[in-house]
Coordinates of C-alpha atoms in Angstrom, one line a residue:
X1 CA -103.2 -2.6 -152.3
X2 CA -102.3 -6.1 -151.9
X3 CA -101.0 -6.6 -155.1
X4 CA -98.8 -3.7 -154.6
X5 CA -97.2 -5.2 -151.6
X6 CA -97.0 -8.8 -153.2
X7 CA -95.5 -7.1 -155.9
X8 CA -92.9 -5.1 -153.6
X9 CA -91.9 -8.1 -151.6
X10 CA -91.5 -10.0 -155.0
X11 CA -89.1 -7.5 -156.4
X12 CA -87.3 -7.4 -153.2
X13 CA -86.8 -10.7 -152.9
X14 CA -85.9 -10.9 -156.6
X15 CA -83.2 -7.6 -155.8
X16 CA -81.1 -9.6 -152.6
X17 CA -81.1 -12.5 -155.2
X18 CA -79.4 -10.4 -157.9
X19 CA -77.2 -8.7 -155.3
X20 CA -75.5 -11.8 -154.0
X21 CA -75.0 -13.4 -157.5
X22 CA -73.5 -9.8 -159.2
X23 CA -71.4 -8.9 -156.5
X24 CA -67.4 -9.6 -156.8
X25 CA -66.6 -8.6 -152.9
X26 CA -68.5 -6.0 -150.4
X27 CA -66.9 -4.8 -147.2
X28 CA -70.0 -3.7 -144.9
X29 CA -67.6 -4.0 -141.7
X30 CA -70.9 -5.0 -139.8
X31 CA -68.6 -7.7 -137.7
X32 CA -66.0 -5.4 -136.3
X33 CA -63.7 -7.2 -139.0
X34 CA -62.3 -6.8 -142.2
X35 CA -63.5 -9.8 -143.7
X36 CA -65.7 -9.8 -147.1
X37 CA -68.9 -9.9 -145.9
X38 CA -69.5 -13.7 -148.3
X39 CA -66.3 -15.1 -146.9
X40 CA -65.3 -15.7 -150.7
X41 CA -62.5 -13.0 -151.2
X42 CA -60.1 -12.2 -149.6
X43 CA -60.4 -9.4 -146.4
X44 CA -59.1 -5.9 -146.4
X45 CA -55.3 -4.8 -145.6
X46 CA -55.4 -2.1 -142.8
X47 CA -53.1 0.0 -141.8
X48 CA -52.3 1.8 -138.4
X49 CA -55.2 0.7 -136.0
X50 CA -58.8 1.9 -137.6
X51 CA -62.0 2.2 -135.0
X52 CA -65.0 0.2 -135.3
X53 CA -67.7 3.0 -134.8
X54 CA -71.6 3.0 -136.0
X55 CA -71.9 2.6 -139.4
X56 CA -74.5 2.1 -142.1
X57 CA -75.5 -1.3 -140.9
X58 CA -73.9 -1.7 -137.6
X59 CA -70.7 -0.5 -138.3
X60 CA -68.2 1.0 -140.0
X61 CA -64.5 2.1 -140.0
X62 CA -62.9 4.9 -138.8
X63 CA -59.5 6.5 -140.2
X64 CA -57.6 9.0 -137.8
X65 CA -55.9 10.8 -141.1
X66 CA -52.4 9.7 -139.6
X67 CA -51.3 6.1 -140.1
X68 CA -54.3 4.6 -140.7
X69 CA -55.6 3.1 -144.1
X70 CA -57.4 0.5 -146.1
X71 CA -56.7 -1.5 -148.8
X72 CA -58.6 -3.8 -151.3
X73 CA -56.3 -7.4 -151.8
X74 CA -54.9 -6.8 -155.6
X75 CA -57.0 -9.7 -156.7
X76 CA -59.6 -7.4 -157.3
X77 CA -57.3 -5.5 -160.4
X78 CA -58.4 -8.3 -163.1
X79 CA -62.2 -7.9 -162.1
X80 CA -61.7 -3.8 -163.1
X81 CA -60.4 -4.8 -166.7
X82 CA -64.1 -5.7 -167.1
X83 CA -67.3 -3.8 -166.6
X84 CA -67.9 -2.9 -162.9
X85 CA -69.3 -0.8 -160.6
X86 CA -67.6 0.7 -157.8
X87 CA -69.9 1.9 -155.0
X88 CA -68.7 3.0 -151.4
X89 CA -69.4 5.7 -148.8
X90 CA -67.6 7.8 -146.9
X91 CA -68.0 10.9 -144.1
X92 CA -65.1 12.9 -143.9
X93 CA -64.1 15.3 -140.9
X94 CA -63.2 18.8 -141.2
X95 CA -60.0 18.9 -142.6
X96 CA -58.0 21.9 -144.7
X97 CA -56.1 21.6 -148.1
X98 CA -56.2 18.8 -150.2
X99 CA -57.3 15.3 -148.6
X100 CA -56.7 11.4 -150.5
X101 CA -60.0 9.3 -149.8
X102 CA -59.2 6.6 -152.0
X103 CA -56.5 5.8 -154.7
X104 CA -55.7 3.2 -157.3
X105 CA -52.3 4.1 -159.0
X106 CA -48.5 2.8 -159.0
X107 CA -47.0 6.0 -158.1
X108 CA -46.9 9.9 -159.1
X109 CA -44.3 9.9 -161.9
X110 CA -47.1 9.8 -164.8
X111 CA -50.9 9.9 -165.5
X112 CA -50.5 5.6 -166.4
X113 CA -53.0 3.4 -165.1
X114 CA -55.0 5.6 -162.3
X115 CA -57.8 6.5 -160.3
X116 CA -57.9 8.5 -157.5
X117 CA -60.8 10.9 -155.7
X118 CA -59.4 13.6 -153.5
X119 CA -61.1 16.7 -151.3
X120 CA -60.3 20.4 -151.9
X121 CA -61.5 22.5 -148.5
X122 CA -60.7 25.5 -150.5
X123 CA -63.5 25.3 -152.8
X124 CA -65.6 22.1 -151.4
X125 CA -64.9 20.2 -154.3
X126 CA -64.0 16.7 -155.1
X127 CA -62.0 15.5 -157.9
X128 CA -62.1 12.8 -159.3
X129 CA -59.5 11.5 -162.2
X130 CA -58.7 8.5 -164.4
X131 CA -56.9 7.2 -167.1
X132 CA -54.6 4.9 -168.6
X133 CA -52.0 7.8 -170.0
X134 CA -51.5 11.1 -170.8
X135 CA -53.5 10.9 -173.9
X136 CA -56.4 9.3 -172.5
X137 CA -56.9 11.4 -169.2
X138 CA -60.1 12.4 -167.8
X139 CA -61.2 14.1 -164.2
X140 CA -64.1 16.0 -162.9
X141 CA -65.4 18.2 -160.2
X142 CA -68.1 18.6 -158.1
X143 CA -69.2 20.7 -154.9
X144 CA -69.7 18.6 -151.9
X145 CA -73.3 19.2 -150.3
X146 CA -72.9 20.4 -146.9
X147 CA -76.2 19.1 -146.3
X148 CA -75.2 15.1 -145.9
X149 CA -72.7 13.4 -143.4
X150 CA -72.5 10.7 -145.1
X151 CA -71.6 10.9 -149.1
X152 CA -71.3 8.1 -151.9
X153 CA -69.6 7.4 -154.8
X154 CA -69.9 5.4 -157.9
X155 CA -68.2 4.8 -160.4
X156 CA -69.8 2.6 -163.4
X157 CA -67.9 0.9 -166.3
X158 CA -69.8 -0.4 -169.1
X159 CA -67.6 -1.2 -172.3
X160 CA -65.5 1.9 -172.9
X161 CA -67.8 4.5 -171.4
X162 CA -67.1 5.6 -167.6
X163 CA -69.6 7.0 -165.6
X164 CA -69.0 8.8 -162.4
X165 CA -72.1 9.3 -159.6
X166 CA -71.4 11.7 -156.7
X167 CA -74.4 11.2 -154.0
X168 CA -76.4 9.1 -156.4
X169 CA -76.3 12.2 -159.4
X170 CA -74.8 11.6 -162.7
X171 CA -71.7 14.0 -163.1
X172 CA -70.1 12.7 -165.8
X173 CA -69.8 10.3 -168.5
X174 CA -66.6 9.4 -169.9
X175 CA -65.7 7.8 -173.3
X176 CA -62.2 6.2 -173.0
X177 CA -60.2 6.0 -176.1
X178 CA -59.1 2.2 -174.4
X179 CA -60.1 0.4 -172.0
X180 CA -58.3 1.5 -169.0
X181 CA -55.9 -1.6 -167.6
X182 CA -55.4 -1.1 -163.8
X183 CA -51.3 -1.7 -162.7
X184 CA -51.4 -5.3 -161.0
X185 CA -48.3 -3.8 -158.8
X186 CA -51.0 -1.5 -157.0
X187 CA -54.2 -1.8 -155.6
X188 CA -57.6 0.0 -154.3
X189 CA -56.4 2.2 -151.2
X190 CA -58.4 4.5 -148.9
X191 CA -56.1 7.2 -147.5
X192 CA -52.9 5.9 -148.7
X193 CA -52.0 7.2 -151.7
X194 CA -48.5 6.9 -153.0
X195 CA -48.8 11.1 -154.4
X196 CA -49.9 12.3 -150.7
X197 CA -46.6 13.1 -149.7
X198 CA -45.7 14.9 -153.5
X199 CA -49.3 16.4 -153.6
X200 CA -48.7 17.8 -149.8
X201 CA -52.4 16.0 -149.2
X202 CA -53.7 14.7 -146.0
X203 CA -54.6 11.6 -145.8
X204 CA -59.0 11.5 -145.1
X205 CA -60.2 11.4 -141.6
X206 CA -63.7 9.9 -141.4
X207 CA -65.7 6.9 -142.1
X208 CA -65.3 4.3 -144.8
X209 CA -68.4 1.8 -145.3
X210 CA -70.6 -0.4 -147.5
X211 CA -67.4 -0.7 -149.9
X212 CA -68.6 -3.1 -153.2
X213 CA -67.9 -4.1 -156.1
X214 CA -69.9 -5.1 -158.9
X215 CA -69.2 -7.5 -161.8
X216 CA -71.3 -5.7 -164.0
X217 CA -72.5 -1.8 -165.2
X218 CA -75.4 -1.2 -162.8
X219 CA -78.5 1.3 -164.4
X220 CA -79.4 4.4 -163.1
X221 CA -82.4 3.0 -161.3
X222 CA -80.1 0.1 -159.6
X223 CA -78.1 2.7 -158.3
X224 CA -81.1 4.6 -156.4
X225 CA -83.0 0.8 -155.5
X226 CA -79.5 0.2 -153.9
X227 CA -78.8 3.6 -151.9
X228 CA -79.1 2.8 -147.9
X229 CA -80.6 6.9 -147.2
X230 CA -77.9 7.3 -144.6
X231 CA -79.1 10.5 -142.3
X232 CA -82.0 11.0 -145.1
X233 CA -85.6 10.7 -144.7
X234 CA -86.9 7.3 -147.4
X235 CA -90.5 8.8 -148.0
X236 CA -90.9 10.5 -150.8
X237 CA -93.0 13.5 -151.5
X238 CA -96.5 12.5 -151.4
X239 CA -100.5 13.0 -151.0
X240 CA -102.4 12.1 -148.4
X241 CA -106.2 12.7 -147.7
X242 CA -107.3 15.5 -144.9
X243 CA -107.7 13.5 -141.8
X244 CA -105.1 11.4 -142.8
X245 CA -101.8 10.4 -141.1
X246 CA -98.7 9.0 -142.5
X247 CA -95.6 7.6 -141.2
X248 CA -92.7 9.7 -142.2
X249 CA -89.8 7.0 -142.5
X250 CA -85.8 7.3 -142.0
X251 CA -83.0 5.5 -143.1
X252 CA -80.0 4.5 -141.5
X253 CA -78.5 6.7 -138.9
X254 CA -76.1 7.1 -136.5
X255 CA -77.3 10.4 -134.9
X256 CA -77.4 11.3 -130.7
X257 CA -80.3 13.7 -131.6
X258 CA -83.1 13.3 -134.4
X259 CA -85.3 17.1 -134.6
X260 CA -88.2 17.5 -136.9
X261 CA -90.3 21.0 -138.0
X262 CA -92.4 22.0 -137.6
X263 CA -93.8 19.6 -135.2
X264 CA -97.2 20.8 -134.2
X265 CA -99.2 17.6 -136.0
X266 CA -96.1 15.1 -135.3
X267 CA -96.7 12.7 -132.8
X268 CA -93.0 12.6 -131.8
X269 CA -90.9 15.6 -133.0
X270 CA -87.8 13.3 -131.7
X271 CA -88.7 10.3 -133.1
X272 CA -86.3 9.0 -135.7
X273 CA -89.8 7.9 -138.3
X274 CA -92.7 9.6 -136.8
X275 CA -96.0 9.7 -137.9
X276 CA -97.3 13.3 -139.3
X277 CA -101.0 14.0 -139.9
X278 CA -100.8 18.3 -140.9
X279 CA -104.1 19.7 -141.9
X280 CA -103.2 21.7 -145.0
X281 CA -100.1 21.0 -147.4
X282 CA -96.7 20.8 -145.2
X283 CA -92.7 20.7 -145.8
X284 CA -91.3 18.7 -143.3
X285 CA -87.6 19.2 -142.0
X286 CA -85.0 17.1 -140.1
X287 CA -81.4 17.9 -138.7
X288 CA -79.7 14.7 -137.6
X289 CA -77.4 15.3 -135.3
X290 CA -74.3 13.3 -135.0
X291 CA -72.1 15.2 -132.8
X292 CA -69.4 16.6 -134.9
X293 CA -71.7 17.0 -138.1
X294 CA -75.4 17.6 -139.0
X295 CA -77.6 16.2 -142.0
X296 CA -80.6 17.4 -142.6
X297 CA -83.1 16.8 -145.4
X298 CA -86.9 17.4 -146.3
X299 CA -90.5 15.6 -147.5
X300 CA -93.3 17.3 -148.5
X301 CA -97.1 15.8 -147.7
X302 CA -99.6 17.4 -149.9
X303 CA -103.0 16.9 -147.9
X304 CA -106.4 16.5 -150.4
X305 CA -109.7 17.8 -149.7
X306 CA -112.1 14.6 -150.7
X307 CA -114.6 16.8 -151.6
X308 CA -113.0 19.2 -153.8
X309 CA -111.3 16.6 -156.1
X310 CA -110.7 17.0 -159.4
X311 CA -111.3 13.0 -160.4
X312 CA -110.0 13.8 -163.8
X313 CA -107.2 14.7 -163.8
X314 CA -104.7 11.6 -163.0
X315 CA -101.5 13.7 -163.9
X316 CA -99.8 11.9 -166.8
X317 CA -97.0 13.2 -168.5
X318 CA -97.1 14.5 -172.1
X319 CA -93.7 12.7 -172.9
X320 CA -91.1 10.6 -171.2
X321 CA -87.6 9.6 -171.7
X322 CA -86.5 6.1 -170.8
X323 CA -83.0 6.2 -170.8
X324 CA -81.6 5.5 -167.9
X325 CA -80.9 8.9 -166.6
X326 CA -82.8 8.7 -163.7
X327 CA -84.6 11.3 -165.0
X328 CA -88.5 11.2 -166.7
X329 CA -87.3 7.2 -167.2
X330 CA -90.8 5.8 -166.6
X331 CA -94.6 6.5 -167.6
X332 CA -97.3 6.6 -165.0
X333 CA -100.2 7.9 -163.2
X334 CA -98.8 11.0 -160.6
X335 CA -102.1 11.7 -159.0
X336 CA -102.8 7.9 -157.9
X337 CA -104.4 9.3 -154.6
X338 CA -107.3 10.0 -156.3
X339 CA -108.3 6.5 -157.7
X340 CA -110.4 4.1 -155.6
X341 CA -110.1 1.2 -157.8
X342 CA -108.5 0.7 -161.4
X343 CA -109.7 -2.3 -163.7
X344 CA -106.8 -1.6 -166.2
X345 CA -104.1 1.1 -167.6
X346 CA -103.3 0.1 -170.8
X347 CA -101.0 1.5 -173.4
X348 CA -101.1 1.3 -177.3
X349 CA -99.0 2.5 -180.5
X350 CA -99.7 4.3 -183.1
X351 CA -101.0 1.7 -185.1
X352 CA -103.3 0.6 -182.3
X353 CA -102.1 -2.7 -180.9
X354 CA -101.2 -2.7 -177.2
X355 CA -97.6 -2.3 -175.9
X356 CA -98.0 -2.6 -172.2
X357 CA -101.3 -3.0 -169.6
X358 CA -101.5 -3.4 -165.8
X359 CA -104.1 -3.4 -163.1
X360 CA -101.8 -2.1 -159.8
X361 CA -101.9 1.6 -159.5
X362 CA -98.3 2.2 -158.2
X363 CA -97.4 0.5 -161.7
X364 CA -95.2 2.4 -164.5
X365 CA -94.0 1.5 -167.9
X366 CA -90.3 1.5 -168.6
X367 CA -90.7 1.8 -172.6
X368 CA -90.4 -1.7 -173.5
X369 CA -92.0 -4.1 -174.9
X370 CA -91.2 -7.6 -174.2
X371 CA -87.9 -6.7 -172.9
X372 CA -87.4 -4.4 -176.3
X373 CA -86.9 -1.0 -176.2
X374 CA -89.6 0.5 -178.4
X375 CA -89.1 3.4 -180.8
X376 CA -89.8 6.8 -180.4
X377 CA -93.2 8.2 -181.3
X378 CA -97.2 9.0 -180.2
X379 CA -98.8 6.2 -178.0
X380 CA -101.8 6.3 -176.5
X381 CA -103.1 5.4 -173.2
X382 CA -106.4 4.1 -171.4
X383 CA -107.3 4.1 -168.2
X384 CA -110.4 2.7 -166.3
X385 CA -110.7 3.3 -162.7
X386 CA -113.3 4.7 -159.6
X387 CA -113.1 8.1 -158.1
X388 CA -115.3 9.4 -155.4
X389 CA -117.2 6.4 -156.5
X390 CA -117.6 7.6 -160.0
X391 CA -116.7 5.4 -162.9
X392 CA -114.0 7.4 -165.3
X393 CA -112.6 6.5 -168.4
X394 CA -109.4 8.7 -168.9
X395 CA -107.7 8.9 -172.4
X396 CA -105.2 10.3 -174.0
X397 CA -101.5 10.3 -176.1
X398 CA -98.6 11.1 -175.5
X399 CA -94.8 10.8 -176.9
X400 CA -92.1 8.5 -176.1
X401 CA -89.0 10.3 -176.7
X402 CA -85.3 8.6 -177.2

């Protein structure tokens, strides 16, 4: 387990490192100001008089919907003619009709040289468009969970291909005709687009945070590493052993009143992370309550019976898919619960020489070899390990499927 942890805190370490080289600005407001949070580009434009209120971090902004508005300095318009990522999150207030959250255009009179993501209360939808003319126009919808306070957005450019996240999920994936050259005349705007008053829209009421930009096309799995779990719970579904307890962990909140069920083996049904030990199999549910608007989310502990294990069967998949979808990206052992010690996991091609190995559990294979994405096909793997005391020697095949 100590590898697993050195490991962790390596990768950690290794992540802030990345973060503060890759990123062009980020805005987490955690100051009360509107300063980039490096000092090396230049602070936000607001407009009207928005609130400092609890944020992410420490704080955020608040816009009343009226006169107030943010706005990116234009110097950022060069670093969107390259690939990006745009990543910022937002909590609106209940508002009817169509509502601006953030803009980048030089007026209404065409479709040149835009972006823009808008609200629709009438079907709880946002939209999303962009483009760079008429002929090379693109938007997309999706239904805004009613589940979250807090929602994000990304927006990922990576040569001429466009990918749009809503709340960390893939929605779409757009292949420009051209790259799409942002007017130098406009800039990035929150609630202040030049189309609200021709479009009838409100501007958005609500919270703006954590507002970054990228100077390269993050991955899938960046995406998630980087996601703060704003009103969500960070622990992942999981097995534990009868007898058992484990600490059910939040993230970020900013919530008067935390309420978990059922809470008959929680030590603290209030406590923002407390620590659960359930008898038999259990869901877990929380509402965080932040006043005006409730998230709530779930975790599921799946509690073991030592004695009726199953030592065999580690749950490996028959195939995975490692591209970047978030999805089935990685190879591993599911059932790790049930392995005392592991003297090695190793993986080999078809033609028997040996891809990939490792000795830590927790440890999965991305598909690669040497930094080289290998072909499809049948691998095989082999894994040594205790259970229950028992020596085991588990092996198998399986595909690799691009």
């Amino acid at each position: 387990m100590k590898g697993i942890y050195y490991l962790f805190v390596f990768n950690f370490l290794l992540q802030q490192c990345i973060f503060a080289q890759e990123v062009s600005f980020r805005y987490n407001f955690d100051d009360c100001t509107y300063e980039e949070a490096s000092i090396s580009f230049p602070g936000m434009t607001p407009g009207g008089n928005p609130q400092c209120v609890c944020g992410l971090g420490e704080s955020s902004y608040y816009i009343d919907g009226g006169d107030d508005f943010l706005t990116v300095s234009n110097q950022a318009n060069v670093l969107l003619d390259e690939d990006f990522t745009l990543d910022f999150y937002f909590w609106m207030d209940d508002q009817s009709g169509e509502t601006d959250i953030f803009s980048h255009r030089n007026g209404c009179a065409s479709l040149d040289s835009l972006m823009a993501l808008r609200y629709f209360s009438a079907t709880n939808e946002l939209l999303f468009e962009i483009g760079s003319n008429v002929n090379n126009y693109h938007s997309v919808r999706s239904v805004l969970s009613k589940d979250n306070c807090w929602h994000r957005f990304t927006l990922v450019k990576f040569k001429l291909e466009y990918l749009i996240y809503f709340d960390n999920q893939l929605v779409k994936r757009i292949i420009s005709r051209e790259n799409i050259s942002f007017s130098r005349r406009a800039g990035l705007t929150f609630a202040n687009s030049p189309c609200n008053t021709v479009n009838l829209a409100n501007k958005m009421k609500g919270r703006i945070d954590e507002i970054t930009l990228y100077k390269r096309a993050l991955s899938d799995l960046e995406i998630l590493n980087f996601y703060k779990f704003p009103d969500k719970i960070k622990t992942e579904n999981t097995t534990i052993f009868k007898g058992e307890s484990i600490l059910i962990e939040s993230g970020t909140t900013c919530a008067s009143v935390v309420t978990w069920t059922p809470s008959v083996t929680l030590d603290d049904r209030s406590a923002l992370s407390p620590l659960a030990t359930p008898i038999e199999s259990t869901t877990y549910r929380v509402s965080y309550n932040n006043g005006t608007c409730t998230s709530t989310d779930t975790v599921r502990i799946f509690v073991a019976d030592k004695d009726k294990l199953d030592c065999d069967n580690l749950l490996l998949p028959k195939a995975f898919t490692p591209n970047n979808d978030g999805l089935n990206d990685r190879y591993g052992i599911s059932n790790v619960f049930l392995i005392d010690t592991m003297e090695y996991f190793e993986i080999y091609d078809r033609w028997g020489a040996k891809v990939w190995e490792t000795r830590e559990v927790a440890e999965q294979w991305d598909g690669t070899l040497k930094g080289e994405p290998l072909n499809s096909g049948m691998y095989l793997y082999k894994i040594k390990y205790t259970c229950n005391q028992e020596a085991k020697l588990n092996i198998d095949n399986f595909t690799l499927i691009r």
